[in-house]
Amino acid sequence: MHNGILPADKPEKKNHGHRGDGAPRRPIVSGRVLIVDDMSASVELLKSILTREGYHVMTASDGEQALQMMEREHPDLVLMDVLMPKLSGFDVCERIKRNKATRLTPVVLISALNERQDKIQGINAGADDFLTKPVDAHELRAKVRSLLRLKRYTDDLDSAESVILSLAMVIEARDAYTDGHCQRLAGYATALGSALGLGDDQIAALYRGGYLHDVGKIGIPDALLLKPGRLTPLEYEQIKQHVVIGDRLCGEMQSLRQVRPIVRHHHERLDGSGYPDHLKGDAIPLLAQIMGIVDIYDALTTARPYKAALSAEEAFAELTLEVERGWRRKDLVDKLISLGRQGKLHAVNEDSPTLA
Amino acid sequence: MNDRRVFVHDMKNHLAVILGYANMLIEELPETDPHREDANQIYKAGEHAMALLAKLPSAENDPT
């Protein structure tokens, strides 16, 4: 989500022309707007303007109430006065942006004092835009319209991600023996990423990657994917295509750009003997290397129709062999082993996983 | 905030409401409606008051 000041729609030329009979018009983008101000006349004014545009408006007279409304009503946009008793607009904005459930809701801060310091503090609190009182009605309409459009896009994006996630769950369901594999990978990969001191964005990518790394298997026929016997070389080539298919599936989504390298490259090996691009050494993205290691660890420690589960220590020995063969980075494998021995490798435990 | 800034802030808030409603009337009354000019006068007076407020010596920049 854009966090700075958004380029507002170019305000229409200020015109005091006649705008019709004041009956609510059908909004170009529909939406539910929460207005927060301790001065009721200000609330009523904004409400009048936006109701006439056909938006659904709800109101709150202080910060506490605003946060309750966020929780209960999930508005698409918040217009909020900065200077309020108890919780200030900055405080409320910060809480909205810190909460995973509401952080994608655009917040416009409104101030009567047009001060630079206020704007900086607002940006730091995560505000998406600003308005100064007296609010110009044209500017207000333009900003509300453009931010609601933005909210619509992010909502669509969210649902697109849910579709991809559902695909991943479908794949897991096709093969009963991989049950829980995604949750475990998300858990192991984020644990290893945290231990390596990676940033929040990268940890989030590992989490999503845990679910999505094999999403391309949706494009591989059951007969092949679930074949009990050995694969012919040709069949193996077909299976290898899953990373390319997965990469393409995630390709359209901006929010998955950090996940795509994981999907495409988690079967690469340091010596270039992996697939699909035979990348070598550091050319293999770090996140993909991490996913590759935990993927193998989970495959080894899980029972399959053709093999029993190895113990953790046996799996560590196997991974160490892969280091010696020049396939895996020693420091990454060592870190995984030390986490495992400390009992810090767990599946993510969620009833309904989300692409956090 | 010191008293003067609070005063300016609150005054602006009230003027903003007056200006906002006057503007809404101007937008919505037909060109031929005699009340349109009344609303125009309210709007202009509000704008003048707002301009006067801005002239208060360093009202917003006062760091105290």
Coordinates of C-alpha atoms in Angstrom, one line a residue:
Chain A
M1 CA 0.0 0.0 0.0
H2 CA 1.1 3.4 -0.9
N3 CA 2.2 5.1 2.3
G4 CA 3.1 8.6 1.2
I5 CA 0.9 11.4 -0.1
L6 CA -0.9 10.2 -3.1
P7 CA -1.1 12.4 -6.1
A8 CA -4.7 13.5 -5.7
D9 CA -6.9 13.7 -8.7
K10 CA -6.4 17.1 -10.2
P11 CA -9.0 19.3 -8.4
E12 CA -11.6 20.4 -10.8
K13 CA -11.6 24.1 -11.5
K14 CA -13.3 25.8 -8.6
N15 CA -16.7 26.5 -9.9
H16 CA -19.7 27.8 -8.1
G17 CA -22.0 26.6 -10.8
H18 CA -25.2 24.8 -10.2
R19 CA -24.9 21.2 -9.3
G20 CA -28.4 20.1 -9.5
D21 CA -31.1 19.3 -6.9
G22 CA -28.9 17.9 -4.2
A23 CA -30.5 14.4 -4.5
P24 CA -27.9 11.7 -3.8
R25 CA -26.2 10.8 -7.1
R26 CA -24.9 7.4 -7.9
P27 CA -21.2 7.5 -7.0
I28 CA -18.7 6.6 -9.6
V29 CA -17.0 4.4 -7.0
S30 CA -19.3 3.2 -4.2
G31 CA -17.9 3.1 -0.8
R32 CA -18.4 3.4 3.0
V33 CA -16.7 6.3 4.6
L34 CA -16.1 6.9 8.2
I35 CA -15.9 10.5 9.4
V36 CA -14.2 11.3 12.7
D37 CA -14.3 14.7 14.3
D38 CA -15.0 15.9 17.8
M39 CA -16.8 18.9 16.4
S40 CA -20.3 17.7 15.3
A41 CA -20.9 20.6 12.9
S42 CA -17.7 19.6 11.0
V43 CA -18.9 16.0 10.9
E44 CA -22.3 17.0 9.6
L45 CA -20.8 19.2 6.8
L46 CA -18.6 16.4 5.4
K47 CA -21.4 14.0 5.8
S48 CA -23.7 16.3 3.8
I49 CA -21.3 16.6 1.0
L50 CA -20.5 12.9 0.8
T51 CA -24.1 11.7 1.3
R52 CA -25.1 13.9 -1.7
E53 CA -22.5 12.0 -3.7
G54 CA -24.2 8.8 -2.8
Y55 CA -21.6 7.4 -0.4
H56 CA -22.6 5.5 2.7
V57 CA -21.4 7.6 5.6
M58 CA -20.8 6.7 9.2
T59 CA -19.5 8.9 11.9
A60 CA -17.5 8.9 15.2
S61 CA -16.9 11.8 17.6
D62 CA -13.6 10.5 19.1
G63 CA -10.7 8.2 18.5
E64 CA -11.9 5.3 20.7
Q65 CA -15.2 5.3 18.9
A66 CA -13.5 5.5 15.6
L67 CA -11.4 2.3 16.4
Q68 CA -14.6 0.5 17.5
M69 CA -16.2 1.4 14.2
M70 CA -13.2 0.2 12.3
E71 CA -13.5 -3.1 14.1
R72 CA -17.2 -3.5 13.6
E73 CA -18.0 -1.7 10.3
H74 CA -14.9 -2.1 8.2
P75 CA -15.2 1.2 6.3
D76 CA -13.5 1.7 3.0
L77 CA -12.1 5.1 3.8
V78 CA -11.5 7.2 7.0
L79 CA -11.6 11.0 7.1
M80 CA -10.3 12.1 10.4
D81 CA -9.7 15.4 12.3
V82 CA -6.1 15.6 13.7
L83 CA -6.9 17.5 16.8
M84 CA -9.2 15.6 19.0
P85 CA -9.4 15.2 22.8
K86 CA -7.9 11.9 24.2
L87 CA -6.6 10.0 21.2
S88 CA -5.4 12.4 18.4
G89 CA -5.9 11.7 14.7
F90 CA -2.3 10.7 14.5
D91 CA -2.7 8.1 17.3
V92 CA -5.8 6.6 15.7
C93 CA -4.2 6.6 12.3
E94 CA -1.2 4.8 13.6
R95 CA -3.3 2.1 15.3
I96 CA -5.3 1.6 12.1
K97 CA -2.1 1.1 10.1
R98 CA -0.6 -1.2 12.7
N99 CA -3.6 -3.5 12.7
K100 CA -3.4 -6.2 10.0
A101 CA -7.2 -6.2 9.5
T102 CA -7.4 -2.4 8.8
R103 CA -4.0 -1.3 7.5
L104 CA -5.1 -1.3 3.9
T105 CA -7.9 1.2 4.6
P106 CA -6.9 4.6 3.4
V107 CA -6.8 7.4 6.0
V108 CA -7.1 11.1 5.2
L109 CA -6.1 13.4 8.0
I110 CA -7.9 16.8 8.2
S111 CA -6.4 19.7 10.0
A112 CA -7.4 23.3 10.6
L113 CA -3.8 24.2 11.1
N114 CA -2.0 23.9 7.8
E115 CA 1.4 23.1 9.2
R116 CA 4.3 21.3 7.8
Q117 CA 5.0 19.6 11.1
D118 CA 1.5 18.1 11.1
K119 CA 2.0 16.6 7.6
I120 CA 5.3 15.0 8.6
Q121 CA 3.8 13.6 11.7
G122 CA 0.8 12.4 9.6
I123 CA 3.0 10.7 7.1
N124 CA 4.9 9.0 9.9
A125 CA 1.6 7.8 11.3
G126 CA 0.9 6.2 7.9
A127 CA -1.7 8.7 6.6
D128 CA -2.5 8.3 2.9
D129 CA -3.5 11.9 2.3
F130 CA -4.3 15.3 3.9
L131 CA -7.0 17.9 3.7
T132 CA -7.0 21.4 5.2
K133 CA -10.0 23.1 6.7
P134 CA -11.9 24.8 5.2
V135 CA -12.2 21.7 3.0
D136 CA -12.7 22.5 -0.6
A137 CA -15.7 20.4 -1.7
H138 CA -14.2 19.7 -5.1
E139 CA -10.9 18.5 -3.6
L140 CA -12.7 16.4 -1.1
R141 CA -14.8 14.7 -3.8
A142 CA -11.7 14.1 -5.9
K143 CA -9.7 12.6 -3.1
V144 CA -12.5 10.4 -1.8
R145 CA -13.1 9.1 -5.3
S146 CA -9.5 8.3 -6.0
L147 CA -8.8 6.7 -2.6
L148 CA -11.9 4.6 -2.8
R149 CA -10.8 3.5 -6.2
L150 CA -7.4 2.6 -4.7
K151 CA -9.2 0.6 -1.9
R152 CA -11.2 -1.2 -4.5
Y153 CA -7.9 -2.3 -6.2
T154 CA -6.4 -3.5 -3.0
D155 CA -9.5 -5.4 -2.2
D156 CA -9.4 -7.0 -5.6
L157 CA -5.8 -7.8 -5.1
D158 CA -6.6 -9.4 -1.8
S159 CA -9.1 -11.7 -3.4
A160 CA -6.8 -12.5 -6.2
E161 CA -4.3 -13.7 -3.6
S162 CA -7.0 -15.7 -1.9
V163 CA -7.6 -17.5 -5.2
I164 CA -3.9 -18.3 -5.6
L165 CA -3.8 -19.5 -2.0
S166 CA -6.9 -21.7 -2.6
L167 CA -5.1 -23.2 -5.6
A168 CA -2.2 -24.0 -3.3
M169 CA -4.5 -25.7 -0.9
V170 CA -6.1 -27.7 -3.7
I171 CA -2.7 -29.0 -4.7
E172 CA -2.0 -30.0 -1.1
A173 CA -5.4 -31.8 -1.0
R174 CA -4.6 -33.7 -4.2
D175 CA -1.9 -35.6 -2.5
A176 CA -2.9 -36.8 1.0
Y177 CA 0.8 -37.5 1.8
T178 CA 1.7 -33.9 1.6
D179 CA -0.9 -32.9 4.2
G180 CA 0.3 -30.0 6.3
H181 CA 3.4 -29.5 4.1
C182 CA 2.6 -25.9 3.3
Q183 CA 2.0 -25.0 6.9
R184 CA 5.2 -26.7 7.9
L185 CA 7.2 -25.0 5.2
A186 CA 5.8 -21.6 6.0
G187 CA 6.8 -22.2 9.7
Y188 CA 10.3 -23.6 9.0
A189 CA 11.2 -21.0 6.4
T190 CA 10.1 -18.0 8.5
A191 CA 11.9 -19.4 11.5
L192 CA 15.1 -19.8 9.5
G193 CA 14.6 -16.3 7.9
S194 CA 14.2 -14.7 11.4
A195 CA 17.2 -16.5 12.7
L196 CA 19.2 -15.1 9.8
G197 CA 18.0 -11.6 10.7
L198 CA 16.0 -11.0 7.5
G199 CA 13.6 -8.0 7.3
D200 CA 9.8 -8.2 7.7
D201 CA 9.2 -8.0 4.0
Q202 CA 11.4 -11.0 3.4
I203 CA 9.9 -13.0 6.2
A204 CA 6.4 -12.3 4.8
A205 CA 7.6 -13.5 1.4
L206 CA 8.9 -16.7 3.0
Y207 CA 5.5 -17.2 4.7
R208 CA 3.6 -16.8 1.5
G209 CA 6.3 -18.8 -0.3
G210 CA 5.7 -21.7 2.1
Y211 CA 2.1 -21.9 0.7
L212 CA 2.8 -21.0 -2.9
H213 CA 6.1 -22.6 -3.7
D214 CA 4.5 -25.6 -5.5
V215 CA 1.4 -23.7 -6.8
G216 CA 2.5 -24.6 -10.3
K217 CA 1.7 -28.3 -9.6
I218 CA -1.9 -27.3 -10.5
G219 CA -0.7 -27.6 -14.1
I220 CA 0.7 -31.1 -13.7
P221 CA -1.7 -34.1 -14.4
D222 CA -2.7 -36.2 -11.4
A223 CA -1.5 -39.3 -13.2
L224 CA 2.0 -37.9 -13.2
L225 CA 2.0 -36.1 -9.9
L226 CA 0.7 -39.1 -8.0
K227 CA 2.5 -41.8 -10.0
P228 CA 3.6 -44.4 -7.5
G229 CA 6.5 -45.9 -9.4
R230 CA 9.7 -44.3 -10.8
L231 CA 9.3 -41.4 -13.3
T232 CA 10.7 -41.7 -16.8
P233 CA 13.2 -38.9 -17.7
L234 CA 10.5 -37.3 -19.9
E235 CA 8.0 -37.4 -17.0
Y236 CA 10.5 -35.9 -14.7
E237 CA 11.0 -33.0 -17.2
Q238 CA 7.3 -32.5 -17.1
I239 CA 7.2 -32.4 -13.3
K240 CA 10.0 -29.8 -13.4
Q241 CA 7.7 -27.5 -15.3
H242 CA 5.8 -26.8 -12.1
V243 CA 8.2 -24.1 -11.0
V244 CA 7.8 -22.2 -14.3
I245 CA 4.0 -22.6 -14.2
G246 CA 3.9 -21.4 -10.6
D247 CA 6.0 -18.4 -11.5
R248 CA 3.7 -17.5 -14.3
L249 CA 0.6 -17.9 -12.1
C250 CA 2.0 -15.4 -9.6
G251 CA 3.3 -13.2 -12.3
E252 CA 0.3 -10.8 -12.6
M253 CA 0.3 -9.9 -8.9
Q254 CA 2.4 -7.0 -7.8
S255 CA 2.1 -8.1 -4.2
L256 CA 3.7 -11.4 -5.0
R257 CA 6.8 -10.0 -6.6
Q258 CA 9.0 -11.1 -3.7
V259 CA 7.4 -14.6 -3.7
R260 CA 8.0 -15.3 -7.4
P261 CA 11.7 -15.9 -7.1
I262 CA 11.0 -18.5 -4.4
V263 CA 8.4 -20.2 -6.6
R264 CA 10.7 -20.3 -9.6
H265 CA 14.1 -21.1 -8.0
H266 CA 13.5 -23.3 -5.0
H267 CA 14.8 -26.3 -6.9
E268 CA 18.0 -24.7 -8.0
R269 CA 21.4 -25.9 -6.6
L270 CA 24.5 -23.9 -5.9
D271 CA 26.5 -25.9 -8.5
G272 CA 24.0 -25.2 -11.2
S273 CA 22.6 -28.7 -11.4
G274 CA 19.1 -27.6 -10.3
Y275 CA 16.2 -26.3 -12.3
P276 CA 14.7 -24.5 -14.1
D277 CA 17.4 -22.0 -14.9
H278 CA 20.5 -23.8 -13.7
L279 CA 21.5 -20.8 -11.6
K280 CA 24.7 -21.0 -9.7
G281 CA 25.8 -19.7 -6.3
D282 CA 24.7 -16.3 -5.3
A283 CA 22.7 -16.0 -8.5
I284 CA 20.1 -18.1 -6.7
P285 CA 17.9 -15.7 -4.7
L286 CA 18.5 -16.2 -0.9
L287 CA 14.8 -16.7 -0.2
A288 CA 14.7 -19.5 -2.8
Q289 CA 17.7 -21.1 -1.2
I290 CA 16.1 -21.1 2.2
M291 CA 12.8 -22.5 0.8
G292 CA 14.8 -25.2 -1.1
I293 CA 16.5 -26.3 2.2
V294 CA 13.3 -26.5 4.3
D295 CA 11.5 -28.2 1.4
I296 CA 14.0 -31.0 1.4
Y297 CA 14.0 -31.2 5.2
D298 CA 10.3 -31.6 5.3
A299 CA 10.2 -34.1 2.5
L300 CA 12.8 -36.2 4.3
T301 CA 11.1 -36.1 7.7
T302 CA 7.6 -36.9 6.3
A303 CA 6.5 -40.5 5.5
R304 CA 5.6 -41.2 1.8
P305 CA 4.1 -44.2 0.2
Y306 CA 7.5 -45.4 -1.0
K307 CA 9.5 -44.4 2.1
A308 CA 9.4 -44.0 5.9
A309 CA 10.0 -40.7 7.6
L310 CA 13.6 -40.0 8.6
S311 CA 14.3 -38.6 12.0
A312 CA 15.4 -35.0 12.3
E313 CA 19.0 -36.0 12.8
E314 CA 19.0 -38.3 9.8
A315 CA 17.6 -35.5 7.7
F316 CA 20.3 -33.1 9.0
A317 CA 22.9 -35.6 8.0
E318 CA 21.4 -35.8 4.5
L319 CA 21.3 -32.0 4.2
T320 CA 25.0 -31.9 5.4
L321 CA 25.8 -34.3 2.5
E322 CA 24.1 -31.9 0.1
V323 CA 26.3 -29.1 1.4
E324 CA 29.4 -31.3 0.8
R325 CA 28.1 -32.0 -2.7
G326 CA 28.1 -28.3 -3.3
W327 CA 24.3 -28.0 -3.6
R328 CA 23.4 -26.0 -0.4
R329 CA 25.0 -23.2 1.5
K330 CA 26.6 -24.4 4.6
D331 CA 25.7 -21.5 6.8
L332 CA 22.0 -21.8 5.9
V333 CA 21.9 -25.6 6.6
D334 CA 23.9 -25.1 9.8
K335 CA 21.4 -22.5 11.0
L336 CA 18.5 -24.9 10.2
I337 CA 20.2 -27.7 12.2
S338 CA 20.8 -25.5 15.2
L339 CA 17.2 -24.3 15.1
G340 CA 16.0 -27.9 14.9
R341 CA 18.1 -29.0 17.8
Q342 CA 16.8 -26.1 19.9
G343 CA 13.2 -27.3 19.1
K344 CA 12.4 -24.2 17.2
L345 CA 11.1 -25.6 14.0
H346 CA 7.3 -25.7 14.0
A347 CA 4.5 -25.6 11.4
V348 CA 2.5 -22.3 11.4
N349 CA -0.5 -23.0 13.5
E350 CA -3.6 -21.4 12.0
D351 CA -7.0 -22.6 11.3
S352 CA -7.5 -20.4 8.3
P353 CA -4.2 -19.3 6.9
T354 CA -4.0 -15.9 5.3
L355 CA -1.3 -14.5 3.1
A356 CA -0.1 -12.2 5.9
Chain B
M1 CA -0.6 24.5 22.0
N2 CA -0.9 28.0 23.4
D3 CA -4.2 29.8 23.8
R4 CA -3.8 31.8 20.6
R5 CA -3.3 28.7 18.5
V6 CA -6.2 27.0 20.1
F7 CA -8.3 30.1 19.4
V8 CA -7.2 30.2 15.7
H9 CA -7.8 26.5 15.3
D10 CA -11.3 26.6 16.8
M11 CA -12.2 29.7 14.9
K12 CA -11.1 28.1 11.6
N13 CA -13.1 25.1 12.4
H14 CA -16.3 27.1 12.8
L15 CA -15.6 29.3 9.8
A16 CA -14.9 26.2 7.8
V17 CA -18.4 24.9 8.6
I18 CA -19.9 28.3 7.6
L19 CA -18.0 28.3 4.3
G20 CA -18.8 24.7 3.6
Y21 CA -22.5 25.0 4.0
A22 CA -22.6 28.3 2.0
N23 CA -20.6 26.6 -0.8
M24 CA -23.0 23.7 -0.8
L25 CA -26.0 26.1 -1.2
I26 CA -24.3 27.9 -4.0
E27 CA -23.6 24.7 -5.7
E28 CA -27.1 23.4 -5.4
L29 CA -29.4 26.4 -5.8
P30 CA -30.4 27.0 -9.4
E31 CA -28.8 30.1 -11.1
T32 CA -32.1 31.9 -11.0
D33 CA -32.8 31.4 -7.3
P34 CA -32.6 34.8 -5.5
H35 CA -31.2 33.0 -2.4
R36 CA -28.1 32.1 -4.3
E37 CA -26.8 35.7 -3.9
D38 CA -27.5 35.5 -0.2
A39 CA -25.4 32.4 0.1
N40 CA -22.7 34.1 -2.0
Q41 CA -22.6 36.9 0.6
I42 CA -22.3 34.5 3.5
Y43 CA -19.4 32.7 1.6
K44 CA -17.6 36.0 0.9
A45 CA -17.9 37.2 4.5
G46 CA -16.6 33.8 5.7
E47 CA -13.6 34.1 3.3
H48 CA -12.8 37.6 4.6
A49 CA -13.0 36.4 8.2
M50 CA -10.6 33.5 7.3
A51 CA -8.2 35.9 5.7
L52 CA -8.2 38.1 8.8
L53 CA -7.5 35.1 10.9
A54 CA -4.5 34.3 8.9
K55 CA -3.2 37.8 9.5
L56 CA -3.0 37.3 13.3
P57 CA 0.7 37.9 14.0
S58 CA 2.5 34.6 13.6
A59 CA -0.5 32.9 15.0
E60 CA 0.4 29.5 13.6
N61 CA 4.2 29.8 13.7
D62 CA 4.4 30.7 17.3
P63 CA 6.4 27.9 18.8
T64 CA 5.4 28.6 22.4

